[in-house]
mmCIF file of C-alpha atoms in Angstrom:
data_model
loop_
_atom_site.group_PDB
_atom_site.id
_atom_site.type_symbol
_atom_site.label_atom_id
_atom_site.label_comp_id
_atom_site.label_asym_id
_atom_site.label_seq_id
_atom_site.Cartn_x
_atom_site.Cartn_y
_atom_site.Cartn_z
ATOM 1 C CA MET A 1 142.973 72.386 35.544
ATOM 2 C CA ILE A 2 141.915 70.763 38.850
ATOM 3 C CA VAL A 3 143.605 67.473 37.902
ATOM 4 C CA SER A 4 146.781 69.293 36.817
ATOM 5 C CA SER A 5 146.895 71.178 40.115
ATOM 6 C CA ARG A 6 146.394 67.943 42.059
ATOM 7 C CA ILE A 7 149.166 66.190 40.131
ATOM 8 C CA ARG A 8 151.526 69.126 40.642
ATOM 9 C CA GLU A 9 150.967 68.945 44.406
ATOM 10 C CA LEU A 10 151.399 65.153 44.453
ATOM 11 C CA ARG A 11 154.660 65.444 42.502
ATOM 12 C CA ARG A 12 155.969 67.697 45.261
ATOM 13 C CA GLN A 13 154.690 65.461 48.070
ATOM 14 C CA VAL A 14 156.067 62.268 46.546
ATOM 15 C CA ALA A 15 159.443 63.876 45.830
ATOM 16 C CA ASP A 16 159.651 65.128 49.434
ATOM 17 C CA LEU A 17 158.649 61.754 50.885
ATOM 18 C CA HIS A 18 161.409 59.972 48.968
ATOM 19 C CA ALA A 19 163.895 61.825 51.182
ATOM 20 C CA GLU A 20 162.538 59.910 54.184
ATOM 21 C CA LEU A 21 163.772 56.582 52.796
ATOM 22 C CA PRO A 22 167.545 57.262 52.902
ATOM 23 C CA ARG A 23 167.068 59.451 55.999
ATOM 24 C CA ASN A 24 165.689 56.412 57.827
ATOM 25 C CA GLU A 25 168.262 54.066 56.230
ATOM 26 C CA LEU A 26 165.627 52.076 54.340
ATOM 27 C CA VAL A 27 167.332 52.192 50.907
ATOM 28 C CA VAL A 28 170.725 52.431 49.223
ATOM 29 C CA TRP A 29 171.735 53.993 45.902
ATOM 30 C CA THR A 30 168.625 54.075 43.653
ATOM 31 C CA ALA A 31 166.661 51.186 45.216
ATOM 32 C CA GLY A 32 163.122 51.663 46.531
ATOM 33 C CA ASN A 33 160.293 54.004 45.657
ATOM 34 C CA VAL A 34 157.236 55.891 46.862
ATOM 35 C CA SER A 35 154.031 56.379 44.885
ATOM 36 C CA ALA A 36 150.714 58.131 45.406
ATOM 37 C CA ARG A 37 147.321 57.655 43.818
ATOM 38 C CA VAL A 38 145.861 60.719 42.098
ATOM 39 C CA PRO A 39 142.490 61.103 43.891
ATOM 40 C CA GLY A 40 139.518 60.543 41.629
ATOM 41 C CA GLU A 41 141.680 59.481 38.674
ATOM 42 C CA ASP A 42 143.096 56.165 37.447
ATOM 43 C CA LEU A 43 146.591 57.626 37.740
ATOM 44 C CA LEU A 44 149.581 57.438 40.060
ATOM 45 C CA VAL A 45 152.718 59.513 40.675
ATOM 46 C CA ILE A 46 155.974 57.593 41.177
ATOM 47 C CA LYS A 47 159.756 57.955 41.120
ATOM 48 C CA PRO A 48 161.478 57.427 37.754
ATOM 49 C CA SER A 49 163.710 54.400 37.285
ATOM 50 C CA GLY A 50 167.363 54.550 38.302
ATOM 51 C CA VAL A 51 167.388 58.130 39.621
ATOM 52 C CA ARG A 52 169.493 58.767 42.739
ATOM 53 C CA TYR A 53 167.739 60.173 45.765
ATOM 54 C CA ASP A 54 169.764 63.376 45.786
ATOM 55 C CA GLU A 55 168.615 64.000 42.192
ATOM 56 C CA ILE A 56 164.890 63.583 42.841
ATOM 57 C CA THR A 57 162.771 66.683 42.191
ATOM 58 C CA PRO A 58 159.037 67.278 41.759
ATOM 59 C CA GLU A 59 159.702 67.904 38.082
ATOM 60 C CA ASN A 60 161.202 64.478 37.395
ATOM 61 C CA MET A 61 158.429 62.525 39.104
ATOM 62 C CA VAL A 62 156.388 60.624 36.513
ATOM 63 C CA VAL A 63 152.675 59.936 36.132
ATOM 64 C CA THR A 64 151.313 56.618 34.857
ATOM 65 C CA ASP A 65 147.915 55.026 34.471
ATOM 66 C CA LEU A 66 146.890 51.944 36.467
ATOM 67 C CA ASP A 67 148.307 49.690 33.767
ATOM 68 C CA GLY A 68 151.738 51.244 34.303
ATOM 69 C CA ASN A 69 151.737 53.217 31.053
ATOM 70 C CA LEU A 70 153.538 56.571 31.094
ATOM 71 C CA VAL A 71 151.076 59.464 30.957
ATOM 72 C CA GLU A 72 153.225 62.427 31.961
ATOM 73 C CA GLY A 73 156.973 62.903 32.428
ATOM 74 C CA GLU A 74 160.255 62.754 30.541
ATOM 75 C CA LEU A 75 161.786 59.684 32.232
ATOM 76 C CA SER A 76 160.908 55.986 32.393
ATOM 77 C CA PRO A 77 158.830 54.989 35.425
ATOM 78 C CA SER A 78 160.243 52.859 38.227
ATOM 79 C CA SER A 79 160.641 49.155 37.441
ATOM 80 C CA ASP A 80 158.178 48.516 40.297
ATOM 81 C CA THR A 81 155.421 50.602 38.708
ATOM 82 C CA ALA A 82 153.404 47.552 37.621
ATOM 83 C CA ALA A 83 153.294 46.325 41.209
ATOM 84 C CA HIS A 84 152.161 49.701 42.550
ATOM 85 C CA ALA A 85 149.559 50.032 39.802
ATOM 86 C CA TYR A 86 148.125 46.580 40.509
ATOM 87 C CA VAL A 87 147.680 47.477 44.184
ATOM 88 C CA TYR A 88 145.835 50.701 43.342
ATOM 89 C CA LYS A 89 143.646 48.922 40.816
ATOM 90 C CA HIS A 90 142.591 46.184 43.232
ATOM 91 C CA MET A 91 142.654 47.994 46.599
ATOM 92 C CA PRO A 92 140.695 51.229 46.090
ATOM 93 C CA GLU A 93 141.174 52.244 49.723
ATOM 94 C CA VAL A 94 144.945 52.550 49.193
ATOM 95 C CA GLY A 95 146.325 56.008 48.420
ATOM 96 C CA GLY A 96 150.062 55.369 48.795
ATOM 97 C CA VAL A 97 152.541 52.526 48.244
ATOM 98 C CA VAL A 98 156.198 52.271 49.315
ATOM 99 C CA HIS A 99 158.866 49.715 48.459
ATOM 100 C CA THR A 100 162.175 49.322 50.306
ATOM 101 C CA HIS A 101 164.953 46.806 50.772
ATOM 102 C CA SER A 102 165.528 47.845 54.385
ATOM 103 C CA THR A 103 168.116 45.557 55.960
ATOM 104 C CA TYR A 104 166.390 43.840 58.867
ATOM 105 C CA ALA A 105 162.927 43.495 57.341
ATOM 106 C CA THR A 106 164.423 42.202 54.099
ATOM 107 C CA ALA A 107 166.466 39.685 56.091
ATOM 108 C CA TRP A 108 163.177 38.309 57.446
ATOM 109 C CA SER A 109 161.839 38.144 53.885
ATOM 110 C CA ALA A 110 164.929 36.198 52.778
ATOM 111 C CA ARG A 111 164.046 33.580 55.385
ATOM 112 C CA GLY A 112 160.397 33.570 54.320
ATOM 113 C CA GLU A 113 159.346 34.215 57.900
ATOM 114 C CA ALA A 114 156.663 36.570 59.194
ATOM 115 C CA ILE A 115 157.634 39.014 61.947
ATOM 116 C CA PRO A 116 155.664 37.813 64.992
ATOM 117 C CA CYS A 117 153.549 40.155 67.076
ATOM 118 C CA VAL A 118 155.748 40.315 70.166
ATOM 119 C CA LEU A 119 155.835 44.109 70.659
ATOM 120 C CA THR A 120 153.056 46.558 71.445
ATOM 121 C CA MET A 121 154.325 48.668 68.527
ATOM 122 C CA ILE A 122 153.640 45.770 66.174
ATOM 123 C CA ALA A 123 150.135 45.369 67.569
ATOM 124 C CA ASP A 124 149.538 49.131 67.298
ATOM 125 C CA GLU A 125 150.651 49.671 63.722
ATOM 126 C CA PHE A 126 150.274 46.240 62.109
ATOM 127 C CA GLY A 127 147.422 44.623 64.069
ATOM 128 C CA GLY A 128 149.275 41.307 64.315
ATOM 129 C CA GLU A 129 152.217 39.655 62.628
ATOM 130 C CA ILE A 130 153.799 41.251 59.562
ATOM 131 C CA PRO A 131 153.083 38.635 56.892
ATOM 132 C CA VAL A 132 155.244 37.152 54.149
ATOM 133 C CA GLY A 133 154.118 37.311 50.524
ATOM 134 C CA PRO A 134 155.124 34.916 47.752
ATOM 135 C CA PHE A 135 158.249 35.027 45.640
ATOM 136 C CA ALA A 136 157.642 36.896 42.378
ATOM 137 C CA LEU A 137 159.810 38.240 39.579
ATOM 138 C CA ILE A 138 160.056 41.951 38.766
ATOM 139 C CA GLY A 139 158.752 43.219 35.440
ATOM 140 C CA ASP A 140 155.014 42.542 35.411
ATOM 141 C CA ASP A 141 152.190 42.634 37.940
ATOM 142 C CA SER A 142 153.197 39.364 39.705
ATOM 143 C CA ILE A 143 154.534 41.250 42.727
ATOM 144 C CA GLY A 144 151.383 43.359 42.868
ATOM 145 C CA ARG A 145 149.228 40.227 42.827
ATOM 146 C CA GLY A 146 151.240 38.798 45.724
ATOM 147 C CA ILE A 147 150.894 42.014 47.728
ATOM 148 C CA VAL A 148 147.131 42.169 47.241
ATOM 149 C CA GLU A 149 146.547 38.472 47.920
ATOM 150 C CA THR A 150 148.538 38.686 51.154
ATOM 151 C CA LEU A 151 147.336 41.983 52.590
ATOM 152 C CA ARG A 152 143.654 41.425 51.829
ATOM 153 C CA GLY A 153 143.651 38.859 54.633
ATOM 154 C CA HIS A 154 145.586 40.975 57.145
ATOM 155 C CA ARG A 155 145.306 44.230 59.072
ATOM 156 C CA SER A 156 148.999 44.815 58.390
ATOM 157 C CA PRO A 157 149.927 47.675 56.038
ATOM 158 C CA ALA A 158 153.246 45.911 55.355
ATOM 159 C CA VAL A 159 154.181 42.701 53.586
ATOM 160 C CA LEU A 160 157.591 41.040 53.338
ATOM 161 C CA MET A 161 157.792 39.801 49.753
ATOM 162 C CA ARG A 162 159.894 36.626 49.937
ATOM 163 C CA ASN A 163 163.534 37.010 48.841
ATOM 164 C CA HIS A 164 162.843 40.595 47.770
ATOM 165 C CA GLY A 165 161.933 43.276 50.287
ATOM 166 C CA VAL A 166 159.174 45.285 51.895
ATOM 167 C CA PHE A 167 156.043 46.787 50.396
ATOM 168 C CA THR A 168 153.771 48.995 52.491
ATOM 169 C CA ILE A 169 150.412 50.615 51.821
ATOM 170 C CA GLY A 170 148.514 53.485 53.402
ATOM 171 C CA ARG A 171 145.566 55.800 53.010
ATOM 172 C CA ASP A 172 148.115 58.184 51.495
ATOM 173 C CA ALA A 173 151.812 58.117 50.646
ATOM 174 C CA ARG A 174 152.863 59.562 54.016
ATOM 175 C CA ALA A 175 151.074 56.758 55.891
ATOM 176 C CA ALA A 176 152.775 54.178 53.669
ATOM 177 C CA VAL A 177 156.198 55.735 54.407
ATOM 178 C CA LYS A 178 155.443 55.645 58.136
ATOM 179 C CA ALA A 179 154.578 51.945 57.892
ATOM 180 C CA ALA A 180 157.886 51.268 56.085
ATOM 181 C CA VAL A 181 159.874 53.090 58.799
ATOM 182 C CA MET A 182 158.088 51.249 61.593
ATOM 183 C CA CYS A 183 158.402 47.884 59.818
ATOM 184 C CA GLU A 184 162.188 48.185 59.749
ATOM 185 C CA ASP A 185 162.305 49.349 63.372
ATOM 186 C CA VAL A 186 160.352 46.372 64.723
ATOM 187 C CA ALA A 187 162.162 43.928 62.414
ATOM 188 C CA ARG A 188 165.447 45.042 63.984
ATOM 189 C CA THR A 189 164.118 44.874 67.552
ATOM 190 C CA VAL A 190 162.621 41.398 67.160
ATOM 191 C CA HIS A 191 165.838 40.164 65.540
ATOM 192 C CA ILE A 192 167.858 41.428 68.524
ATOM 193 C CA SER A 193 165.344 39.885 70.928
ATOM 194 C CA ARG A 194 165.848 36.510 69.254
ATOM 195 C CA GLN A 195 169.584 36.731 69.953
ATOM 196 C CA LEU A 196 168.716 36.844 73.653
ATOM 197 C CA GLY A 197 166.049 34.140 73.636
ATOM 198 C CA GLU A 198 162.559 33.425 72.369
ATOM 199 C CA PRO A 199 160.340 36.569 72.250
ATOM 200 C CA LEU A 200 157.054 36.323 74.157
ATOM 201 C CA PRO A 201 153.921 36.622 72.004
ATOM 202 C CA ILE A 202 151.110 39.027 72.883
ATOM 203 C CA GLY A 203 147.683 37.447 73.357
ATOM 204 C CA GLN A 204 145.144 38.039 70.580
ATOM 205 C CA ALA A 205 142.698 39.927 72.811
ATOM 206 C CA ASP A 206 145.457 42.324 73.839
ATOM 207 C CA VAL A 207 146.594 42.717 70.219
ATOM 208 C CA ASP A 208 143.030 43.639 69.242
ATOM 209 C CA SER A 209 142.755 46.149 72.105
ATOM 210 C CA LEU A 210 146.108 47.774 71.328
ATOM 211 C CA TYR A 211 145.300 48.012 67.620
ATOM 212 C CA ALA A 212 141.883 49.583 68.235
ATOM 213 C CA ARG A 213 143.312 52.158 70.657
ATOM 214 C CA TYR A 214 146.174 53.154 68.377
ATOM 215 C CA GLN A 215 144.055 53.340 65.246
ATOM 216 C CA HIS A 216 141.119 55.215 66.752
ATOM 217 C CA ALA A 217 142.170 57.009 69.965
ATOM 218 C CA TYR A 218 145.910 57.761 69.706
ATOM 219 C CA GLY A 219 147.096 61.251 68.766
ATOM 220 C CA GLN A 220 145.315 64.571 68.516
ATOM 221 C CA GLU A 221 141.789 65.121 67.283
ATOM 222 C CA PRO A 222 141.521 67.476 64.300
ATOM 223 C CA ALA A 223 140.834 71.076 65.274
ATOM 224 C CA LYS A 224 137.194 72.053 64.951
#
């Protein structure tokens, strides 16, 4: 009963968070997806394959195990499920994964170039450059392997998978969506900066200071 209640709530949360992707112009048509780990279980909740964003409901979200096998739901899981599942299996601290083809960040991925840390926002959220992961084909866990291999060596919650798009991780699905929104925003700003000249990098000591402040001191403390 507890697990069923938890899954029901996650279906609602994941369905609601999908609305943030088109709202922030990170996806078109049926591309992209959000998933969430079911706490304490080897399960995840994810968008079904090929469903338009205006047709997404809590009821048509699907549940799979960490091998990508359908556990609950009437529709086929997203084609990216294997990648999400691999991340959850190998990064136990991750509670949410997002995939987008947002225009500017994906343009960087098409060039195979990391987004340099030239903005305080990049230092705050990503702790340094936003790295590039390897090229991998869709259909098995190859993309997931590339995500894990790349992000294990970085503070960044985002990776630009070469010639593909953006994957972001977070402690929960909301945090992963936030990282996807911010990744596209800084990708656009740095691109525009490069039209004007060469962006100025931020020194490593300042990057470390900005990251520590944003991660540990920014925002409101929880009410006691």
